[in-house]
CSV table of C-alpha atoms in Angstrom, one decimal:
chain,number,residue,atom,x,y,z
A,10,THR,CA,7.5,-94.9,-36.6
A,11,VAL,CA,5.2,-96.3,-39.1
A,12,SER,CA,4.4,-99.1,-39.2
A,13,ILE,CA,3.3,-99.9,-42.3
A,14,VAL,CA,2.3,-104.0,-43.7
A,15,HIS,CA,2.6,-104.9,-46.9
A,16,THR,CA,0.6,-108.3,-47.8
A,17,MET,CA,1.3,-109.1,-51.0
A,18,THR,CA,-0.2,-112.1,-52.3
A,19,MET,CA,1.6,-114.6,-54.6
A,20,SER,CA,-1.3,-113.7,-57.0
A,21,ASN,CA,-1.4,-110.8,-59.4
A,22,GLU,CA,-3.8,-109.4,-57.3
A,23,ARG,CA,-3.0,-105.6,-55.8
A,24,THR,CA,-0.9,-105.1,-53.0
A,25,PRO,CA,-3.2,-103.7,-50.2
A,26,ILE,CA,-1.2,-101.4,-47.6
A,27,ASN,CA,-1.3,-101.5,-43.9
A,28,ILE,CA,-1.6,-98.1,-41.4
A,29,ASN,CA,-1.4,-98.5,-38.7
A,30,ALA,CA,-3.1,-95.4,-37.2
A,31,SER,CA,-2.8,-94.9,-33.7
A,32,VAL,CA,0.9,-95.0,-35.0
A,33,VAL,CA,0.7,-92.1,-37.5
A,34,GLY,CA,-1.4,-90.1,-35.0
A,35,VAL,CA,1.5,-90.1,-32.5
A,36,SER,CA,4.2,-89.2,-35.3
A,37,VAL,CA,1.8,-86.7,-36.2
A,38,HIS,CA,1.6,-85.1,-32.6
A,39,ALA,CA,4.9,-85.5,-32.2
A,40,LEU,CA,6.1,-83.5,-35.2
A,41,HIS,CA,4.0,-81.4,-34.6
A,42,SER,CA,5.7,-80.6,-30.9
A,43,LEU,CA,9.2,-81.3,-32.7
A,44,GLU,CA,8.2,-78.5,-34.6
A,45,ASN,CA,6.3,-75.8,-31.7
A,46,ASN,CA,9.6,-76.7,-29.6
A,47,LEU,CA,11.8,-74.8,-32.3
A,48,ASN,CA,10.1,-71.7,-33.7
A,49,PRO,CA,10.9,-70.1,-30.1
A,50,VAL,CA,14.2,-70.6,-31.7
A,51,GLN,CA,13.9,-69.5,-34.8
A,52,GLU,CA,12.7,-66.9,-33.6
A,53,ASN,CA,15.5,-66.1,-30.5
A,54,ALA,CA,18.4,-66.4,-33.2
A,55,ALA,CA,16.2,-64.0,-35.5
A,56,SER,CA,15.6,-61.5,-32.7
A,57,ASP,CA,19.6,-62.0,-31.5
A,58,ASN,CA,20.9,-61.2,-34.8
A,59,ASN,CA,18.5,-57.8,-35.2
A,60,ALA,CA,19.5,-56.6,-31.7
A,61,SER,CA,21.6,-54.1,-30.9
A,62,PRO,CA,25.5,-54.6,-31.3
A,63,PRO,CA,27.5,-54.7,-27.4
A,64,LEU,CA,27.5,-51.7,-25.5
A,65,HIS,CA,31.5,-51.1,-25.9
A,66,LYS,CA,31.1,-51.1,-29.7
A,67,ARG,CA,28.7,-48.2,-29.3
A,68,ILE,CA,29.8,-46.9,-26.8
A,69,TRP,CA,33.0,-46.9,-29.2
A,70,SER,CA,30.8,-45.9,-32.5
A,71,LYS,CA,29.3,-42.3,-30.6
A,72,CYS,CA,33.4,-41.8,-30.0
A,73,GLN,CA,34.8,-42.6,-33.6
A,74,SER,CA,31.9,-40.5,-35.3
A,75,ILE,CA,33.1,-37.4,-32.2
A,76,TYR,CA,36.4,-37.5,-33.2
A,77,GLY,CA,35.5,-37.7,-36.8
A,78,THR,CA,33.1,-35.0,-36.0
A,79,HIS,CA,35.6,-32.5,-34.0
A,80,SER,CA,39.2,-34.1,-34.1
A,81,PHE,CA,40.8,-30.8,-35.0
A,82,LEU,CA,40.0,-29.0,-31.4
A,83,ILE,CA,40.2,-33.2,-29.8
A,84,LYS,CA,44.3,-33.3,-31.2
A,85,ALA,CA,43.9,-29.0,-30.3
A,86,LEU,CA,43.3,-29.8,-26.3
A,87,ILE,CA,45.3,-32.6,-26.0
A,88,LEU,CA,48.5,-30.4,-27.8
A,89,ILE,CA,47.7,-28.3,-25.4
A,90,LEU,CA,47.6,-30.1,-22.6
A,91,ILE,CA,51.3,-31.4,-23.8
A,92,ALA,CA,52.0,-27.7,-23.9
A,93,PHE,CA,50.8,-27.1,-20.1
A,94,ALA,CA,53.2,-30.5,-18.9
A,95,TYR,CA,56.5,-29.1,-20.0
A,96,PRO,CA,56.3,-25.6,-21.9
A,97,PRO,CA,60.3,-25.5,-22.5
A,98,LEU,CA,59.7,-27.9,-25.5
A,99,GLY,CA,57.5,-25.8,-27.5
A,100,ALA,CA,59.1,-22.2,-26.5
A,101,THR,CA,62.0,-22.4,-26.3
A,102,TYR,CA,63.6,-26.2,-27.7
A,103,LEU,CA,62.0,-26.4,-31.0
A,104,ALA,CA,62.5,-22.7,-31.7
A,105,PRO,CA,59.3,-21.5,-33.0
A,106,GLN,CA,60.2,-17.9,-34.5
A,107,ILE,CA,61.3,-19.5,-37.3
A,108,THR,CA,59.6,-23.6,-37.3
A,109,ALA,CA,55.7,-22.1,-36.1
A,110,THR,CA,56.3,-18.4,-37.4
A,111,TRP,CA,57.9,-18.5,-40.7
A,112,ILE,CA,57.9,-21.9,-42.1
A,113,ALA,CA,54.1,-23.9,-41.5
A,114,VAL,CA,53.0,-20.2,-41.9
A,115,ILE,CA,54.3,-19.6,-44.8
A,116,PHE,CA,52.6,-23.0,-45.9
A,117,ILE,CA,49.8,-22.9,-45.2
A,118,PHE,CA,49.4,-19.5,-47.1
A,119,VAL,CA,50.6,-21.2,-50.1
A,120,LEU,CA,48.5,-23.4,-49.5
A,121,ALA,CA,45.7,-20.9,-48.8
A,122,GLY,CA,46.4,-19.8,-52.2
A,123,MET,CA,46.6,-22.5,-54.8
A,124,GLY,CA,43.0,-22.8,-53.2
A,125,ILE,CA,41.4,-19.3,-53.6
A,126,LYS,CA,38.8,-19.4,-56.8
A,127,THR,CA,40.1,-15.6,-57.1
A,128,GLU,CA,37.6,-16.5,-60.7
A,129,GLU,CA,34.6,-16.7,-59.1
A,130,PHE,CA,34.5,-12.5,-58.4
A,131,ALA,CA,33.9,-12.0,-61.5
A,132,LYS,CA,30.4,-13.5,-60.0
A,133,ALA,CA,30.9,-10.7,-57.0
A,134,PHE,CA,28.2,-8.1,-59.4
A,135,GLN,CA,25.5,-10.2,-60.4
A,136,ARG,CA,24.2,-10.2,-56.8
A,137,LEU,CA,26.3,-7.9,-55.5
A,138,PRO,CA,23.6,-6.2,-52.6
A,139,PHE,CA,24.0,-9.8,-51.0
A,140,ASN,CA,27.7,-10.6,-51.3
A,141,LEU,CA,27.9,-6.5,-48.8
A,142,PHE,CA,25.2,-7.4,-47.1
A,143,VAL,CA,27.4,-11.1,-45.9
A,144,GLN,CA,31.0,-9.0,-46.1
A,145,LEU,CA,29.7,-6.2,-43.9
A,146,PHE,CA,27.6,-8.0,-41.8
A,147,ASN,CA,31.0,-10.9,-41.6
A,148,PHE,CA,34.0,-8.0,-40.0
A,149,GLY,CA,32.0,-5.0,-39.2
A,150,VAL,CA,29.0,-6.3,-37.2
A,151,VAL,CA,29.7,-9.4,-35.7
A,152,SER,CA,33.3,-7.6,-34.7
A,153,SER,CA,31.3,-4.6,-33.1
A,154,ILE,CA,28.8,-6.7,-31.6
A,155,VAL,CA,31.5,-9.6,-30.0
A,156,PHE,CA,34.3,-6.1,-28.6
A,157,GLY,CA,30.9,-4.2,-27.0
A,158,PHE,CA,30.4,-7.0,-25.5
A,159,SER,CA,33.6,-8.6,-24.3
A,160,ARG,CA,34.2,-4.8,-23.3
A,161,LEU,CA,31.1,-4.9,-21.0
A,162,MET,CA,32.7,-8.2,-19.2
A,163,VAL,CA,35.7,-6.7,-18.7
A,164,SER,CA,34.4,-3.2,-16.3
A,165,VAL,CA,32.7,-5.5,-14.5
A,166,ASN,CA,35.3,-7.4,-13.9
A,167,ALA,CA,34.0,-11.0,-14.7
A,168,LEU,CA,36.6,-11.2,-17.6
A,169,THR,CA,40.4,-10.5,-18.0
A,170,GLN,CA,42.0,-8.5,-20.7
A,171,SER,CA,43.5,-11.1,-22.6
A,172,LEU,CA,40.0,-13.4,-23.2
A,173,ALA,CA,38.0,-10.4,-24.2
A,174,ASP,CA,41.2,-9.0,-26.4
A,175,GLY,CA,41.0,-12.4,-27.6
A,176,MET,CA,37.2,-12.6,-28.0
A,177,THR,CA,37.2,-9.0,-30.1
A,178,ILE,CA,40.3,-10.5,-32.6
A,179,CYS,CA,38.3,-13.6,-33.3
A,180,ALA,CA,34.6,-12.0,-34.5
A,181,SER,CA,37.6,-9.9,-36.3
A,182,LEU,CA,38.8,-12.3,-38.8
A,183,PRO,CA,37.2,-13.5,-42.2
A,184,ILE,CA,34.7,-16.4,-43.1
A,185,THR,CA,35.6,-20.1,-43.7
A,186,ILE,CA,36.1,-22.3,-46.5
A,187,ASN,CA,34.9,-26.4,-46.0
A,188,MET,CA,32.8,-25.2,-43.3
A,189,VAL,CA,30.8,-23.0,-45.1
A,190,LEU,CA,30.6,-25.0,-47.9
A,191,VAL,CA,29.3,-28.3,-46.0
A,192,LEU,CA,27.1,-26.8,-44.5
A,193,THR,CA,25.0,-25.0,-47.1
A,194,LYS,CA,24.9,-27.1,-49.4
A,195,SER,CA,23.6,-29.8,-46.0
A,196,ALA,CA,20.7,-27.0,-45.7
A,197,GLY,CA,19.8,-26.0,-49.3
A,198,GLY,CA,21.2,-23.0,-49.6
A,199,ASP,CA,23.3,-21.2,-52.6
A,200,GLU,CA,26.7,-22.7,-53.0
A,201,ALA,CA,27.1,-20.3,-55.5
A,202,SER,CA,27.2,-17.2,-53.3
A,203,ALA,CA,29.2,-19.7,-50.1
A,204,ILE,CA,32.5,-19.9,-53.4
A,205,PHE,CA,32.4,-16.9,-54.0
A,206,ASN,CA,31.8,-15.2,-50.3
A,207,ALA,CA,34.1,-18.0,-48.5
A,208,ALA,CA,37.4,-16.7,-51.3
A,209,PHE,CA,36.6,-13.2,-51.4
A,210,GLY,CA,36.6,-12.7,-47.1
A,211,ASN,CA,39.7,-14.5,-47.4
A,212,LEU,CA,41.4,-12.4,-49.7
A,213,VAL,CA,40.0,-9.6,-48.1
A,214,GLY,CA,40.2,-10.1,-44.6
A,215,ILE,CA,44.5,-10.2,-44.7
A,216,PHE,CA,44.0,-6.8,-44.9
A,217,LEU,CA,41.1,-6.1,-43.1
A,218,SER,CA,40.9,-7.9,-40.3
A,219,PRO,CA,44.6,-6.6,-38.6
A,220,ALA,CA,42.9,-3.4,-39.8
A,221,LEU,CA,39.9,-4.1,-37.2
A,222,ILE,CA,42.2,-5.8,-34.9
A,223,LEU,CA,44.5,-3.2,-34.6
A,224,GLY,CA,41.4,-0.9,-34.7
A,225,TYR,CA,39.7,-2.0,-31.7
A,226,LEU,CA,42.1,-3.3,-29.5
A,227,GLY,CA,45.4,-0.1,-29.9
A,228,VAL,CA,48.4,-0.7,-30.4
A,229,THR,CA,50.5,-0.8,-27.6
A,230,GLY,CA,53.8,-1.5,-26.5
A,231,GLU,CA,54.1,-5.5,-28.1
A,232,VAL,CA,53.0,-3.9,-31.2
A,233,ASN,CA,54.7,-2.2,-33.9
A,234,MET,CA,52.9,-1.0,-36.5
A,235,GLY,CA,54.9,-1.2,-39.4
A,236,GLN,CA,56.4,-5.2,-38.5
A,237,VAL,CA,53.6,-6.1,-38.1
A,238,PHE,CA,52.4,-5.1,-42.2
A,239,PHE,CA,55.7,-5.3,-43.2
A,240,LYS,CA,55.9,-9.1,-41.3
A,241,LEU,CA,52.6,-10.1,-42.7
A,242,GLY,CA,53.0,-9.0,-46.4
A,243,LEU,CA,56.2,-11.9,-46.1
A,244,ARG,CA,54.5,-14.3,-44.6
A,245,VAL,CA,50.8,-14.4,-45.7
A,246,VAL,CA,50.4,-11.7,-49.2
A,247,LEU,CA,53.4,-13.3,-50.6
A,248,PRO,CA,52.7,-16.9,-49.6
A,249,ILE,CA,49.2,-16.4,-51.1
A,250,PHE,CA,50.1,-14.7,-54.4
A,251,ILE,CA,52.7,-17.3,-54.6
A,252,GLY,CA,49.2,-20.0,-54.4
A,253,GLN,CA,47.9,-18.3,-57.1
A,254,ILE,CA,51.0,-18.3,-59.3
A,255,LEU,CA,51.0,-21.9,-59.3
A,256,GLN,CA,47.8,-22.3,-59.7
A,257,HIS,CA,47.3,-20.7,-62.6
A,258,PHE,CA,50.3,-20.6,-64.4
A,259,VAL,CA,52.1,-24.0,-63.3
A,260,PRO,CA,49.2,-26.8,-64.0
A,261,PRO,CA,51.9,-29.7,-63.1
A,262,ALA,CA,51.9,-28.1,-59.6
A,263,LYS,CA,48.5,-27.3,-59.5
A,264,GLU,CA,47.2,-31.2,-61.0
A,265,PHE,CA,49.9,-32.5,-57.7
A,266,VAL,CA,48.3,-31.0,-55.0
A,267,LYS,CA,44.9,-31.8,-56.3
A,268,GLN,CA,46.9,-35.4,-56.8
A,269,TYR,CA,47.6,-35.2,-52.7
A,270,LYS,CA,44.6,-33.1,-51.5
A,271,LYS,CA,43.7,-35.5,-48.3
A,272,TYR,CA,47.9,-35.4,-47.8
A,273,PHE,CA,48.2,-31.7,-48.2
A,274,LYS,CA,45.5,-31.0,-46.2
A,275,THR,CA,47.2,-33.3,-44.0
A,276,ALA,CA,50.1,-31.7,-43.5
A,277,GLN,CA,48.1,-28.4,-43.0
A,278,GLU,CA,46.7,-29.4,-40.5
A,279,CYS,CA,49.7,-30.1,-38.4
A,280,CYS,CA,50.7,-26.8,-38.6
A,281,LEU,CA,47.5,-25.7,-37.8
A,282,LEU,CA,47.8,-27.5,-34.2
A,283,PHE,CA,51.8,-26.7,-34.4
A,284,ILE,CA,51.3,-23.2,-33.8
A,285,ILE,CA,48.8,-23.6,-31.6
A,286,TYR,CA,51.5,-26.5,-29.2
A,287,THR,CA,53.8,-23.4,-29.6
A,288,VAL,CA,51.6,-20.2,-28.4
A,289,PHE,CA,50.2,-21.8,-25.4
A,290,CYS,CA,53.8,-23.1,-24.6
A,291,LYS,CA,55.2,-19.5,-24.9
A,292,THR,CA,51.7,-18.2,-22.9
A,293,PHE,CA,52.4,-21.2,-20.2
A,294,LEU,CA,55.8,-20.6,-20.1
A,295,GLN,CA,55.9,-16.2,-18.8
A,296,GLY,CA,52.1,-17.3,-17.1
A,297,MET,CA,48.7,-17.4,-17.3
A,298,GLU,CA,46.6,-14.6,-16.4
A,299,ALA,CA,43.4,-15.6,-16.6
A,300,SER,CA,42.1,-19.1,-13.6
A,301,VAL,CA,40.0,-21.6,-15.2
A,302,GLY,CA,36.9,-19.5,-14.1
A,303,GLN,CA,37.4,-17.3,-16.9
A,304,ILE,CA,38.4,-19.5,-19.1
A,305,PHE,CA,34.4,-21.3,-18.6
A,306,LEU,CA,32.5,-18.3,-18.6
A,307,MET,CA,34.7,-16.9,-22.1
A,308,ILE,CA,33.3,-20.5,-23.5
A,309,ALA,CA,29.7,-19.8,-22.6
A,310,LEU,CA,29.8,-16.3,-23.8
A,311,GLN,CA,30.8,-17.4,-26.9
A,312,PHE,CA,28.3,-19.7,-27.3
A,313,PHE,CA,25.9,-16.7,-26.7
A,314,MET,CA,27.3,-14.1,-28.8
A,315,LEU,CA,27.5,-16.5,-31.7
A,316,CYS,CA,23.4,-17.8,-30.3
A,317,VAL,CA,23.2,-13.6,-30.6
A,318,VAL,CA,24.6,-13.3,-34.0
A,319,MET,CA,22.8,-15.7,-36.0
A,320,VAL,CA,19.4,-15.2,-35.2
A,321,LEU,CA,19.9,-10.8,-35.5
A,322,ALA,CA,21.6,-11.8,-39.5
A,323,TRP,CA,19.2,-14.7,-39.6
A,324,THR,CA,16.1,-11.8,-39.4
A,325,CYS,CA,18.2,-9.4,-40.4
A,326,LEU,CA,18.2,-12.1,-43.9
A,327,ARG,CA,14.5,-12.0,-43.9
A,328,VAL,CA,13.6,-8.7,-44.0
A,329,LEU,CA,16.2,-7.4,-46.5
A,330,PHE,CA,16.2,-10.0,-49.0
A,331,ARG,CA,12.5,-12.2,-48.0
A,332,ASN,CA,12.3,-14.1,-51.7
A,333,GLU,CA,15.7,-15.1,-52.1
A,334,PRO,CA,15.6,-19.0,-49.4
A,335,LYS,CA,18.7,-19.7,-50.9
A,336,LEU,CA,20.4,-16.7,-50.4
A,337,GLN,CA,18.8,-16.4,-46.9
A,338,ALA,CA,20.3,-20.5,-46.2
A,339,MET,CA,23.9,-19.0,-47.4
A,340,GLY,CA,23.7,-16.1,-45.3
A,341,LEU,CA,23.2,-17.0,-42.2
A,342,PHE,CA,26.4,-19.5,-41.7
A,343,GLY,CA,28.3,-16.7,-43.9
A,344,CYS,CA,27.2,-14.2,-42.0
A,345,THR,CA,28.4,-16.0,-38.4
A,346,HIS,CA,31.2,-18.2,-39.6
A,347,LYS,CA,35.1,-17.9,-38.6
A,348,THR,CA,38.3,-19.2,-40.1
A,349,VAL,CA,40.5,-20.9,-37.5
A,350,ALA,CA,42.7,-21.7,-40.7
A,351,MET,CA,44.0,-17.8,-41.9
A,352,GLY,CA,43.0,-17.4,-38.1
A,353,VAL,CA,45.6,-18.6,-36.4
A,354,PRO,CA,48.6,-17.2,-38.7
A,355,LEU,CA,47.3,-14.1,-38.1
A,356,ILE,CA,47.1,-13.9,-34.4
A,357,ASN,CA,50.5,-15.9,-34.7
A,358,ALA,CA,51.9,-12.6,-36.8
A,359,ILE,CA,50.9,-9.8,-35.5
A,360,TYR,CA,51.0,-10.8,-31.9
A,361,GLU,CA,54.6,-13.2,-31.6
A,362,SER,CA,56.2,-11.5,-28.9
A,363,ASN,CA,53.5,-11.3,-26.4
A,364,PRO,CA,53.0,-13.2,-23.0
A,365,MET,CA,49.6,-13.3,-24.2
A,366,VAL,CA,49.2,-14.7,-27.7
A,367,GLY,CA,47.5,-18.0,-26.5
A,368,LEU,CA,44.7,-16.6,-24.6
A,369,TYR,CA,44.3,-14.2,-27.9
A,370,THR,CA,43.9,-18.0,-30.0
A,371,LEU,CA,41.9,-19.4,-27.4
A,372,PRO,CA,38.3,-18.5,-27.7
A,373,LEU,CA,39.0,-18.9,-31.9
A,374,LEU,CA,39.3,-22.0,-30.7
A,375,ILE,CA,36.1,-21.8,-28.8
A,376,TRP,CA,34.0,-20.4,-31.1
A,377,HIS,CA,35.1,-22.5,-34.8
A,378,PRO,CA,34.1,-26.1,-33.5
A,379,MET,CA,31.1,-24.2,-32.0
A,380,GLN,CA,30.1,-22.6,-35.2
A,381,LEU,CA,30.0,-26.6,-36.4
A,382,VAL,CA,27.7,-28.2,-33.9
A,383,ILE,CA,25.1,-25.4,-33.6
A,384,GLY,CA,25.1,-25.0,-37.6
A,385,SER,CA,24.9,-29.1,-37.8
A,386,PHE,CA,21.6,-28.6,-35.6
A,387,VAL,CA,20.3,-25.8,-37.7
A,388,ALA,CA,21.2,-27.4,-41.3
A,389,PRO,CA,17.7,-29.4,-41.1
A,390,TYR,CA,15.9,-26.7,-40.2
A,391,VAL,CA,17.2,-24.6,-42.7
A,392,ALA,CA,17.1,-27.6,-45.7
A,393,ALA,CA,13.0,-27.4,-44.7
A,394,TYR,CA,12.7,-23.8,-44.6
A,395,VAL,CA,14.2,-22.9,-48.1
A,396,GLN,CA,12.3,-26.1,-48.8
A,397,THR,CA,8.3,-24.7,-48.1
A,398,SER,CA,9.6,-21.8,-48.9
A,399,GLU,CA,10.5,-22.1,-52.6
A,400,GLU,CA,7.7,-23.5,-53.0
A,401,GLU,CA,5.5,-21.5,-52.0
A,402,ILE,CA,7.4,-18.7,-54.0
A,403,SER,CA,6.4,-21.5,-57.6
A,404,SER,CA,3.2,-21.5,-56.1
A,405,ALA,CA,2.0,-17.9,-55.4
A,406,LEU,CA,4.2,-17.1,-58.9
A,407,GLN,CA,2.4,-19.6,-60.6
A,408,GLU,CA,-1.6,-17.7,-58.7
A,409,GLU,CA,-0.5,-15.2,-59.7
A,410,LYS,CA,0.0,-15.6,-63.8
A,411,SER,CA,-2.9,-17.5,-63.4
A,412,ALA,CA,-5.1,-14.1,-62.9
A,413,ASP,CA,-2.9,-12.4,-64.5
A,414,GLY,CA,-4.2,-14.3,-67.7
A,415,THR,CA,-7.9,-14.9,-66.8
A,416,THR,CA,-8.3,-11.0,-66.3
A,417,SER,CA,-6.6,-9.3,-69.6
A,418,GLY,CA,-8.7,-12.4,-70.9
A,419,GLY,CA,-4.5,-13.3,-74.0
A,420,PRO,CA,-5.6,-12.8,-77.5
A,421,ASP,CA,-7.3,-15.9,-77.9
A,422,ALA,CA,-10.2,-14.3,-75.4
A,423,ASP,CA,-10.2,-11.5,-77.9
A,424,ASP,CA,-10.5,-14.1,-80.3
A,425,THR,CA,-13.7,-15.4,-79.3
A,426,LYS,CA,-14.9,-12.4,-78.6
A,427,ILE,CA,-14.8,-11.2,-82.4
A,428,GLU,CA,-16.2,-14.1,-83.3
A,429,GLN,CA,-19.9,-14.2,-80.5
A,430,GLY,CA,-20.2,-11.0,-82.1
A,431,VAL,CA,-20.0,-11.7,-85.7
A,432,VAL,CA,-22.1,-13.9,-85.5
A,433,GLU,CA,-24.5,-11.5,-83.6
A,434,ASP,CA,-24.3,-9.7,-86.6
A,435,LYS,CA,-24.6,-12.9,-88.6
A,436,THR,CA,-28.3,-13.3,-86.8
A,437,ASP,CA,-29.1,-9.8,-86.8
A,438,SER,CA,-29.5,-9.8,-89.8
A,439,SER,CA,-30.8,-12.4,-91.2
């Protein structure tokens, strides 16, 4: 409280104002005390606003992030558990011999045919040595290494024959499409090469993958070569051909699929999951020969083999394409990735009557998310390497050009020398 005493006179003199100084001092002190008391409250409120969210929200956010990254694997694991709980549903009652092996597979490959960009094949001769290296490494080197290693594991009784065969089947499949493009882009690699190799590898894989699988594993009693290639022609080659026709000659169909791309992608994933579910229902109904310990050992071996082939591919790329860091980045993923979108239907088409088809599919279901996890981990380091290498190469070229200009002198230097000679002649004559 501030006491102000106004003393006014009846005259026209100035009005004096007397202020009680002691009261003012007390009031100012009270205001400062109030301000000091309020500051901690405001600071606490600000710190509360800047503090991290509650623990349960952080856990939920982390779970959402993990599910968004590995949703396909999580759904597949849930369906495998459901198949284990009651195998007859997917093995018998859902008529998998029609719904899974024909309808779902044909739908998947029609969409795949509409998505394969065959116009990219014209770019094959632009980087022919690199494209040949990627395809040969992906189909030949990876499959031969995994085949030899899996036979070693079988010989020492570490793995069952079915899991070892599944590892070989996985290694014989073609490159992924979307995953390679995403990782190549994030690593600063050559996207045009990624598009070509993904499209070309999937088209060639229709014929090459079954040949590699049957060449490595042999033709058993459950596999009839004539029937296998006849079914592959009807279920795989013909639907892809139809998809190509729709893409190039039926614009309304192409625009319709493009407009509802998200829904068609979801439907394609559901078909894949349905095939996986029926495959494992059949396996569980017939009985599995592999133990849980052997399955976990197979997971560890798949991780080891993926790391080995990635290191080998990176080493070869550094040697063969030394001044092409963008190609090295693309090749790291293109040489080692395997597709689950085409792999699962191919395996089901070849071994539909084999009760171990679920164990043949399992290594691919492990390799597929594992390549995403490892690729996402190394992509930032590869991107930094690409940027540094590109800068070093450009600076080296500039230095080389400047050195060549200094050595030769160039036309300006020759003109200068001629002018100097003329001046010297004139000086001598004078």
